[in-house]
CSV table of C-alpha atoms in Angstrom, one decimal:
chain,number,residue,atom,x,y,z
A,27,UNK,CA,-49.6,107.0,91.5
A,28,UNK,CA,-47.1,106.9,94.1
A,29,UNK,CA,-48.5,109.6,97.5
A,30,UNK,CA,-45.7,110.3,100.2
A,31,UNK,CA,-46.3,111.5,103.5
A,32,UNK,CA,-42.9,113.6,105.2
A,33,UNK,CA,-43.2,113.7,108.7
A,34,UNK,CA,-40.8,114.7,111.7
A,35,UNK,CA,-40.4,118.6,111.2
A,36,UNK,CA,-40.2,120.9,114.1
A,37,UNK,CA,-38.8,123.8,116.1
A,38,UNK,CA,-35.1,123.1,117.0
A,39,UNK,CA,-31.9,124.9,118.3
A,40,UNK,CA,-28.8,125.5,116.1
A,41,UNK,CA,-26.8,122.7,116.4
A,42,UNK,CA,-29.6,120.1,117.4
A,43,UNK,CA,-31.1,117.5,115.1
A,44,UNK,CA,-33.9,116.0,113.6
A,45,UNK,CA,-35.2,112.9,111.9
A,46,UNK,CA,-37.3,113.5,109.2
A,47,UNK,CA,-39.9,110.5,107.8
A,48,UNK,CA,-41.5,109.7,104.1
A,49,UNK,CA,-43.4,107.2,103.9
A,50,UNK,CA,-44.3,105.9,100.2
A,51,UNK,CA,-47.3,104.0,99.4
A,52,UNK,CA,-47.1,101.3,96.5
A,53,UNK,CA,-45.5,98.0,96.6
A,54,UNK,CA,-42.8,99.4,94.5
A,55,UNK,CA,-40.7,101.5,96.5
A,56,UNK,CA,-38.2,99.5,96.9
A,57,UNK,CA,-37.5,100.4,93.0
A,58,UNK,CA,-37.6,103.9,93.0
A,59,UNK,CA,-34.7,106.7,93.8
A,60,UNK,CA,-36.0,109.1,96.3
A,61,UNK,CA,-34.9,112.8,96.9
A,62,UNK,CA,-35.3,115.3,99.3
A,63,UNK,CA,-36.0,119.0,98.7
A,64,UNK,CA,-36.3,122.0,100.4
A,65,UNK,CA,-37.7,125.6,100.2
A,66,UNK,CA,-37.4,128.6,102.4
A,67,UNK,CA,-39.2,131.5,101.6
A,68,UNK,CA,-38.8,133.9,99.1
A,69,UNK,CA,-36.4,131.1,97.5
A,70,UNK,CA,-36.5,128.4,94.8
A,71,UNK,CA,-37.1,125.1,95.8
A,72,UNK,CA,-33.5,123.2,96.1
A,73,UNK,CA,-31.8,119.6,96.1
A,74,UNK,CA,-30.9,118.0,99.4
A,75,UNK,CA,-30.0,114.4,99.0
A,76,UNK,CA,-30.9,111.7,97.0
A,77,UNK,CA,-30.4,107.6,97.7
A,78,UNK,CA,-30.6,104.9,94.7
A,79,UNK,CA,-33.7,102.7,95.0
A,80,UNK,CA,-31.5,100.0,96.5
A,81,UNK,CA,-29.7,102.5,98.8
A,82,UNK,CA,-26.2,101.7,97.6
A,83,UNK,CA,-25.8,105.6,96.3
A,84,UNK,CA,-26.4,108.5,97.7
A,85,UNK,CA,-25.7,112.3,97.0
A,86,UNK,CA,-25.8,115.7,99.0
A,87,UNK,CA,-25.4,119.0,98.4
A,88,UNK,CA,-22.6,120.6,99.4
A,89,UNK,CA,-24.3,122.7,102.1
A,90,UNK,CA,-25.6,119.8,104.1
A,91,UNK,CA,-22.9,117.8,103.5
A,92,UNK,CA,-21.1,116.2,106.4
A,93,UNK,CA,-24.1,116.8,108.5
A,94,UNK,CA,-27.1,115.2,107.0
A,95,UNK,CA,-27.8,111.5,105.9
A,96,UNK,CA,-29.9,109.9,104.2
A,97,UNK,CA,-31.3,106.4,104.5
A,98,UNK,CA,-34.0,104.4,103.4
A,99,UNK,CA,-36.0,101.3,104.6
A,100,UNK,CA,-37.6,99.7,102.1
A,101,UNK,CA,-38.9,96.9,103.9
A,102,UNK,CA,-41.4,100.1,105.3
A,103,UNK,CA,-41.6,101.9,102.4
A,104,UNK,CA,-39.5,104.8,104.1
A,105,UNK,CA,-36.8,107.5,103.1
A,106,UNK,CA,-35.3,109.2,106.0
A,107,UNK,CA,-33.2,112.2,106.2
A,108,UNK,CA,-31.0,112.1,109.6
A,109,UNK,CA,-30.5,116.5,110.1
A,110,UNK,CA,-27.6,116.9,112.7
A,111,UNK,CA,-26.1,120.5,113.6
A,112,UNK,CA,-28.9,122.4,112.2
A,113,UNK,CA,-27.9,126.0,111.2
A,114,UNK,CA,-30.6,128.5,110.7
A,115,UNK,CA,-30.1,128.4,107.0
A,116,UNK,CA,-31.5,125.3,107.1
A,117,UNK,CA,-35.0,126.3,108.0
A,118,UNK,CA,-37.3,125.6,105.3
A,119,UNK,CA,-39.8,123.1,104.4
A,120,UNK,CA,-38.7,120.0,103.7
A,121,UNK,CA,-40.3,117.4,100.8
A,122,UNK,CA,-39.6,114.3,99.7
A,123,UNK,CA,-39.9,113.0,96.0
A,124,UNK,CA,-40.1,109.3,93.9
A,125,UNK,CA,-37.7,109.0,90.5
A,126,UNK,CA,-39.6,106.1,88.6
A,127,UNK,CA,-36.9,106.2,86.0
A,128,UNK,CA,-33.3,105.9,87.0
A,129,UNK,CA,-31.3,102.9,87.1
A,130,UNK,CA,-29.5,101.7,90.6
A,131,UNK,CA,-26.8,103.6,89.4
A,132,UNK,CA,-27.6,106.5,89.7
A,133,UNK,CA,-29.5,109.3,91.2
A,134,UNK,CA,-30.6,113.1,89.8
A,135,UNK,CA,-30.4,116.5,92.0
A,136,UNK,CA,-33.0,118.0,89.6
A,137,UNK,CA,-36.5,118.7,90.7
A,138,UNK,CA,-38.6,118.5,87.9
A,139,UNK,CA,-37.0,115.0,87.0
A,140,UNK,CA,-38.6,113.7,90.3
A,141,UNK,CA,-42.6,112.0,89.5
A,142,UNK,CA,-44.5,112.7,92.8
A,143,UNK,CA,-43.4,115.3,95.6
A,144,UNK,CA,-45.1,115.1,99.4
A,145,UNK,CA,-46.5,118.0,100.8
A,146,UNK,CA,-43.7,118.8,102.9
A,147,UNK,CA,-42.5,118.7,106.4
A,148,UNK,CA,-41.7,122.1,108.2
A,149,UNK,CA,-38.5,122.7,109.6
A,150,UNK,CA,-37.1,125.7,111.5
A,151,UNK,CA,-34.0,126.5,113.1
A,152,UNK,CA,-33.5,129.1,115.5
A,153,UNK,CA,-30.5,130.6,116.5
């Protein structure tokens, strides 16, 4: 079993940024896509970005496209999700999930294709 721990959430302006954090136990991160997810409330959870498990592919959604990137460290066992001119929209909380399955080339936007979520980091925007 793979537990992540998202940190880096907090109270920010529109147009300010944030860092978020996951940090994956297991000495087998390196081989595993990760995703990140959001959900605001009242609102289904939805796809963010996603980086293949040697970080030579990544995908966004079109609403934070442009402005958010992701990375990964796998040396640390860490995803990161760079969050630059944050809009109110964007408030939500924020998890990060493990793919066991794909291959290097590619990556999936789909929730329940993800093994393992984290509990979530809370972000809010305020205008």
């Amino acid at each position: 079993q793979v537990q992540l721990v998202e940190s880096g959430g907090g109270l920010v302006q529109a147009g300010g940024s944030l860092r978020l954090s996951c940090r994956a136990s297991g000495r087998t991160f390196s081989s595993y896509a990760m995703g990140w997810f959001r959900q605001a409330p009242g609102k289904e959870r939805e796809f963010v970005a996603a980086i293949s498990w040697s970080g030579g592919m990544t995908y966004y959604a079109d609403s934070v496209k442009g402005r958010f990137t992701i990375s990964r460290d796998n040396a640390k066992n860490t995803v990161y999700l760079e969050m630059n001119r944050l809009k109110p929209e964007d408030t939500a909380v924020y998890y990060c999930a493990v793919d066991r399955t794909r291959p290097d080339t590619i990556v999936t936007i789909v929730h329940y294709e993800y093994d393992y979520f984290g509990r979530g980091t809370q972000v809010t925007v305020s205008s």
